[in-house]
Amino acid sequence: DAGVIQSPRHEVTEMGQEVTLRCKPISGHNSLFWYRQTMMRGLELLIYFNNNVPIDDSGMPEDRFSAKMPNASFSTLKIQPSEPRDSAVYFCASSSQGRTDTQYFGPGTRLTVL
Amino acid sequence: AQKVTQAQTEISVVEKEDVTLDCVYETRDTTYYLFWYKQPPSGELVFLIRRNSFDEQNEISGRYSWNFQKSTSSFNFTITASQVVDSAVYFCALSEASAGANSKLTFGKGITLSVRP
């Protein structure tokens, strides 16, 4: 079975540009999570969707970040405008039943903002 | 508030040694879930195990074993006869059930394990 799919795997952009990260969860999973990993802060939950509805976006750093899940098989995380401090690895994860269930992670997108 | 502490930051062993990675957690819930994830140098996060708070049986999977002790709030992970491929960052994580929609998966800081040939 296919795992969580993320694209792109690497993204290098310049400050001020818009960045869109994409995620396809495991088929049949109804919960989707976006995380950010940095050396300083470790793994942070940015936003959590259940049945395509955002349930908790308290981890989204600021208005420059937005996330959507238009259907059960696709989600995007957008940063506009990007800043150098947004450089991190962004992971998408999915689970079959919410936050207490096992979350399976995608390979991550390494974002570098110059 | 829930918290996961991985006091060891880096461990270095020689191949074939046994190594134990410690995890101590804090929670007020009676129902909670504990996890271990592995992050190899390639960067992906690989799920290893999930245990619920009502199941204190130790688990063994090949060279991996887990020791869950509620009395000490610990969920330690032992690798027997370590191999170079075990070199990775290992994360322990906790999720509380009673928080419902507000439940979060809280990760520890991770332990970097280096296995030398």
mmCIF file of C-alpha atoms in Angstrom:
data_model
loop_
_atom_site.group_PDB
_atom_site.id
_atom_site.type_symbol
_atom_site.label_atom_id
_atom_site.label_comp_id
_atom_site.label_asym_id
_atom_site.label_seq_id
_atom_site.Cartn_x
_atom_site.Cartn_y
_atom_site.Cartn_z
ATOM 1 C CA ASP A 1 0.000 0.000 0.000
ATOM 2 C CA ALA A 2 1.186 3.502 -0.749
ATOM 3 C CA GLY A 3 2.180 5.580 2.221
ATOM 4 C CA VAL A 4 1.720 9.290 2.664
ATOM 5 C CA ILE A 5 2.964 11.126 -0.397
ATOM 6 C CA GLN A 6 4.443 14.606 -0.234
ATOM 7 C CA SER A 7 5.689 16.916 -2.932
ATOM 8 C CA PRO A 8 8.028 18.470 -3.604
ATOM 9 C CA ARG A 9 10.714 16.702 -1.591
ATOM 10 C CA HIS A 10 12.961 19.749 -1.706
ATOM 11 C CA GLU A 11 12.095 23.369 -2.310
ATOM 12 C CA VAL A 12 14.457 26.298 -2.495
ATOM 13 C CA THR A 13 12.914 29.699 -2.884
ATOM 14 C CA GLU A 14 13.647 33.331 -2.251
ATOM 15 C CA MET A 15 12.207 35.427 0.499
ATOM 16 C CA GLY A 16 8.846 36.857 -0.419
ATOM 17 C CA GLN A 17 7.868 34.077 -2.789
ATOM 18 C CA GLU A 18 4.816 31.902 -2.341
ATOM 19 C CA VAL A 19 5.450 28.276 -1.450
ATOM 20 C CA THR A 20 2.915 25.464 -1.753
ATOM 21 C CA LEU A 21 3.510 22.058 -0.218
ATOM 22 C CA ARG A 22 1.307 19.127 -1.161
ATOM 23 C CA CYS A 23 0.208 15.983 0.602
ATOM 24 C CA LYS A 24 -1.736 12.877 -0.297
ATOM 25 C CA PRO A 25 -2.739 10.881 2.794
ATOM 26 C CA ILE A 26 -3.042 7.139 3.000
ATOM 27 C CA SER A 27 -6.245 6.004 1.330
ATOM 28 C CA GLY A 28 -9.000 5.504 3.890
ATOM 29 C CA HIS A 29 -7.420 7.692 6.541
ATOM 30 C CA ASN A 30 -9.696 10.485 7.689
ATOM 31 C CA SER A 31 -7.252 12.529 9.756
ATOM 32 C CA LEU A 32 -4.411 14.599 8.346
ATOM 33 C CA PHE A 33 -1.687 16.520 10.131
ATOM 34 C CA TRP A 34 0.934 19.045 9.077
ATOM 35 C CA TYR A 35 4.102 19.278 11.191
ATOM 36 C CA ARG A 36 7.227 21.385 11.018
ATOM 37 C CA GLN A 37 10.611 20.163 12.232
ATOM 38 C CA THR A 38 13.492 22.463 13.107
ATOM 39 C CA MET A 39 16.598 21.963 15.190
ATOM 40 C CA MET A 40 15.518 24.617 17.641
ATOM 41 C CA ARG A 41 11.887 23.645 18.166
ATOM 42 C CA GLY A 42 11.783 19.976 17.250
ATOM 43 C CA LEU A 43 8.533 18.629 15.811
ATOM 44 C CA GLU A 44 5.616 21.036 15.999
ATOM 45 C CA LEU A 45 2.034 20.363 14.956
ATOM 46 C CA LEU A 46 0.834 23.116 12.652
ATOM 47 C CA ILE A 47 -2.701 22.021 11.803
ATOM 48 C CA TYR A 48 -4.961 18.987 12.084
ATOM 49 C CA PHE A 49 -7.845 18.058 9.767
ATOM 50 C CA ASN A 50 -10.514 15.488 10.471
ATOM 51 C CA ASN A 51 -12.805 14.479 7.604
ATOM 52 C CA ASN A 52 -11.388 17.382 5.574
ATOM 53 C CA VAL A 53 -12.341 19.940 8.218
ATOM 54 C CA PRO A 54 -9.657 21.902 10.101
ATOM 55 C CA ILE A 55 -10.035 21.000 13.774
ATOM 56 C CA ASP A 56 -7.011 22.627 15.333
ATOM 57 C CA ASP A 57 -4.884 25.284 13.664
ATOM 58 C CA SER A 58 -3.423 26.709 16.856
ATOM 59 C CA GLY A 59 0.052 25.741 15.740
ATOM 60 C CA MET A 60 -0.010 27.767 12.554
ATOM 61 C CA PRO A 61 2.648 30.410 13.152
ATOM 62 C CA GLU A 62 0.933 33.395 11.606
ATOM 63 C CA ASP A 63 -1.323 34.555 8.830
ATOM 64 C CA ARG A 64 1.338 33.881 6.238
ATOM 65 C CA PHE A 65 0.554 30.195 6.664
ATOM 66 C CA SER A 66 -2.627 28.612 5.367
ATOM 67 C CA ALA A 67 -3.746 25.038 4.818
ATOM 68 C CA LYS A 68 -6.577 23.472 2.880
ATOM 69 C CA MET A 69 -7.990 20.031 2.397
ATOM 70 C CA PRO A 70 -10.438 20.182 -0.511
ATOM 71 C CA ASN A 71 -11.027 16.437 -0.478
ATOM 72 C CA ALA A 72 -10.056 13.285 1.378
ATOM 73 C CA SER A 73 -7.038 12.621 -0.788
ATOM 74 C CA PHE A 74 -5.301 15.975 -0.993
ATOM 75 C CA SER A 75 -4.077 18.770 1.219
ATOM 76 C CA THR A 76 -1.905 21.830 0.718
ATOM 77 C CA LEU A 77 0.137 23.999 3.047
ATOM 78 C CA LYS A 78 0.858 27.429 1.656
ATOM 79 C CA ILE A 79 3.283 30.051 2.873
ATOM 80 C CA GLN A 80 2.863 33.521 1.429
ATOM 81 C CA PRO A 81 5.129 35.425 1.606
ATOM 82 C CA SER A 82 7.905 33.099 2.686
ATOM 83 C CA GLU A 83 10.677 34.208 5.039
ATOM 84 C CA PRO A 84 14.081 32.682 5.838
ATOM 85 C CA ARG A 85 12.838 31.612 9.288
ATOM 86 C CA ASP A 86 10.324 29.338 7.580
ATOM 87 C CA SER A 87 13.194 27.100 6.480
ATOM 88 C CA ALA A 88 12.464 23.683 7.950
ATOM 89 C CA VAL A 89 11.312 20.197 7.090
ATOM 90 C CA TYR A 90 7.548 20.025 6.733
ATOM 91 C CA PHE A 91 5.898 16.672 7.339
ATOM 92 C CA CYS A 92 2.426 15.539 6.503
ATOM 93 C CA ALA A 93 0.959 12.612 8.444
ATOM 94 C CA SER A 94 -2.326 10.748 8.369
ATOM 95 C CA SER A 95 -4.198 8.434 10.699
ATOM 96 C CA SER A 96 -7.370 6.441 10.397
ATOM 97 C CA GLN A 97 -9.027 7.783 13.523
ATOM 98 C CA GLY A 98 -7.852 11.035 14.916
ATOM 99 C CA ARG A 99 -4.939 12.068 17.066
ATOM 100 C CA THR A 100 -4.686 9.100 19.389
ATOM 101 C CA ASP A 101 -4.414 6.684 16.528
ATOM 102 C CA THR A 102 -1.066 5.940 14.923
ATOM 103 C CA GLN A 103 0.089 8.718 12.642
ATOM 104 C CA TYR A 104 1.999 7.660 9.545
ATOM 105 C CA PHE A 105 4.346 10.271 8.203
ATOM 106 C CA GLY A 106 5.277 11.221 4.688
ATOM 107 C CA PRO A 107 8.904 11.666 3.618
ATOM 108 C CA GLY A 108 8.802 15.399 4.304
ATOM 109 C CA THR A 109 9.527 18.500 2.260
ATOM 110 C CA ARG A 110 12.794 20.260 3.015
ATOM 111 C CA LEU A 111 12.134 23.965 2.503
ATOM 112 C CA THR A 112 14.930 26.481 2.219
ATOM 113 C CA VAL A 113 14.046 30.152 1.980
ATOM 114 C CA LEU A 114 16.975 32.326 0.939
ATOM 115 C CA ALA B 1 -0.157 19.183 30.590
ATOM 116 C CA GLN B 2 1.416 16.266 28.841
ATOM 117 C CA LYS B 3 5.166 16.067 28.512
ATOM 118 C CA VAL B 4 7.739 13.634 27.166
ATOM 119 C CA THR B 5 11.333 13.683 28.359
ATOM 120 C CA GLN B 6 14.156 11.943 26.579
ATOM 121 C CA ALA B 7 17.064 12.838 28.822
ATOM 122 C CA GLN B 8 19.702 11.158 26.666
ATOM 123 C CA THR B 9 20.507 13.351 23.696
ATOM 124 C CA GLU B 10 23.216 11.308 21.990
ATOM 125 C CA ILE B 11 24.325 7.708 22.426
ATOM 126 C CA SER B 12 27.197 6.034 20.652
ATOM 127 C CA VAL B 13 27.730 2.275 20.742
ATOM 128 C CA VAL B 14 29.749 -0.301 18.879
ATOM 129 C CA GLU B 15 27.939 -2.734 16.647
ATOM 130 C CA LYS B 16 26.472 -5.756 18.462
ATOM 131 C CA GLU B 17 26.152 -3.907 21.746
ATOM 132 C CA ASP B 18 22.747 -3.654 23.370
ATOM 133 C CA VAL B 19 21.412 -0.152 23.913
ATOM 134 C CA THR B 20 18.438 1.228 25.835
ATOM 135 C CA LEU B 21 16.762 4.502 24.974
ATOM 136 C CA ASP B 22 14.897 6.069 27.866
ATOM 137 C CA CYS B 23 11.541 7.812 27.737
ATOM 138 C CA VAL B 24 9.735 9.358 30.694
ATOM 139 C CA TYR B 25 6.317 10.891 30.294
ATOM 140 C CA GLU B 26 3.938 13.049 32.290
ATOM 141 C CA THR B 27 0.176 12.986 32.015
ATOM 142 C CA ARG B 28 -2.868 13.370 34.217
ATOM 143 C CA ASP B 29 -4.960 11.113 32.026
ATOM 144 C CA THR B 30 -5.678 7.511 32.851
ATOM 145 C CA THR B 31 -6.068 6.699 29.175
ATOM 146 C CA TYR B 32 -3.197 7.604 26.922
ATOM 147 C CA TYR B 33 -1.056 6.246 24.127
ATOM 148 C CA LEU B 34 2.690 6.019 23.806
ATOM 149 C CA PHE B 35 4.652 5.802 20.587
ATOM 150 C CA TRP B 36 8.183 5.395 19.320
ATOM 151 C CA TYR B 37 9.288 6.688 15.937
ATOM 152 C CA LYS B 38 12.610 6.310 14.150
ATOM 153 C CA GLN B 39 14.120 9.020 11.942
ATOM 154 C CA PRO B 40 17.063 7.631 9.938
ATOM 155 C CA PRO B 41 19.560 9.926 8.207
ATOM 156 C CA SER B 42 17.339 9.943 5.118
ATOM 157 C CA GLY B 43 14.876 12.012 7.147
ATOM 158 C CA GLU B 44 11.586 10.164 7.087
ATOM 159 C CA LEU B 45 9.738 9.356 10.321
ATOM 160 C CA VAL B 46 9.078 5.660 10.690
ATOM 161 C CA PHE B 47 6.467 4.356 13.117
ATOM 162 C CA LEU B 48 7.781 1.630 15.422
ATOM 163 C CA ILE B 49 5.208 0.976 18.129
ATOM 164 C CA ARG B 50 2.014 2.212 19.797
ATOM 165 C CA ARG B 51 0.939 1.151 23.291
ATOM 166 C CA ASN B 52 -2.118 2.132 25.272
ATOM 167 C CA SER B 53 -1.991 2.866 28.970
ATOM 168 C CA PHE B 54 -3.918 -0.252 29.921
ATOM 169 C CA ASP B 55 -1.471 -2.630 28.323
ATOM 170 C CA GLU B 56 1.712 -2.885 30.353
ATOM 171 C CA GLN B 57 2.951 -6.039 28.722
ATOM 172 C CA ASN B 58 6.437 -5.727 27.381
ATOM 173 C CA GLU B 59 6.723 -6.157 23.651
ATOM 174 C CA ILE B 60 9.422 -7.742 21.561
ATOM 175 C CA SER B 61 9.800 -7.422 17.829
ATOM 176 C CA GLY B 62 12.959 -9.002 16.525
ATOM 177 C CA ARG B 63 15.902 -7.112 18.018
ATOM 178 C CA TYR B 64 13.593 -4.412 19.388
ATOM 179 C CA SER B 65 11.881 -4.550 22.770
ATOM 180 C CA TRP B 66 9.869 -2.094 24.794
ATOM 181 C CA ASN B 67 9.467 -1.891 28.564
ATOM 182 C CA PHE B 68 6.374 0.022 29.705
ATOM 183 C CA GLN B 69 6.199 0.776 33.443
ATOM 184 C CA LYS B 70 3.342 2.948 34.641
ATOM 185 C CA SER B 71 4.793 3.036 38.159
ATOM 186 C CA THR B 72 7.761 5.037 36.890
ATOM 187 C CA SER B 73 5.975 6.637 33.909
ATOM 188 C CA SER B 74 8.537 5.189 31.571
ATOM 189 C CA PHE B 75 8.421 3.570 28.170
ATOM 190 C CA ASN B 76 11.965 2.491 27.374
ATOM 191 C CA PHE B 77 13.182 1.024 24.119
ATOM 192 C CA THR B 78 15.991 -1.533 23.879
ATOM 193 C CA ILE B 79 17.834 -2.558 20.757
ATOM 194 C CA THR B 80 19.627 -5.873 21.136
ATOM 195 C CA ALA B 81 22.771 -6.580 19.128
ATOM 196 C CA SER B 82 22.732 -3.157 17.524
ATOM 197 C CA GLN B 83 23.600 -2.718 13.869
ATOM 198 C CA VAL B 84 24.880 0.215 11.854
ATOM 199 C CA VAL B 85 21.447 0.498 10.218
ATOM 200 C CA ASP B 86 19.999 1.310 13.635
ATOM 201 C CA SER B 87 21.782 4.660 13.542
ATOM 202 C CA ALA B 88 18.994 7.238 13.650
ATOM 203 C CA VAL B 89 17.162 9.711 15.838
ATOM 204 C CA TYR B 90 14.520 8.011 17.959
ATOM 205 C CA PHE B 91 11.480 9.898 19.203
ATOM 206 C CA CYS B 92 9.122 8.933 21.991
ATOM 207 C CA ALA B 93 5.640 10.491 21.841
ATOM 208 C CA LEU B 94 2.483 10.676 23.956
ATOM 209 C CA SER B 95 -1.166 11.303 23.164
ATOM 210 C CA GLU B 96 -3.896 11.750 25.758
ATOM 211 C CA ALA B 97 -7.308 10.259 25.001
ATOM 212 C CA SER B 98 -9.500 12.419 27.203
ATOM 213 C CA ALA B 99 -8.601 15.638 25.441
ATOM 214 C CA GLY B 100 -10.691 14.441 22.523
ATOM 215 C CA ALA B 101 -10.501 16.880 19.663
ATOM 216 C CA ASN B 102 -7.851 18.836 21.539
ATOM 217 C CA SER B 103 -5.605 15.840 21.937
ATOM 218 C CA LYS B 104 -2.083 16.408 20.722
ATOM 219 C CA LEU B 105 0.739 14.046 19.890
ATOM 220 C CA THR B 106 3.596 15.411 21.982
ATOM 221 C CA PHE B 107 7.083 14.391 20.962
ATOM 222 C CA GLY B 108 10.225 14.233 23.031
ATOM 223 C CA LYS B 109 13.366 15.978 21.786
ATOM 224 C CA GLY B 110 14.724 12.757 20.336
ATOM 225 C CA ILE B 111 17.819 10.624 20.985
ATOM 226 C CA THR B 112 20.534 10.422 18.356
ATOM 227 C CA LEU B 113 21.889 6.888 18.255
ATOM 228 C CA SER B 114 25.160 6.213 16.439
ATOM 229 C CA VAL B 115 26.195 2.617 15.934
ATOM 230 C CA ARG B 116 29.837 2.268 14.925
ATOM 231 C CA PRO B 117 31.081 -0.735 12.986
#
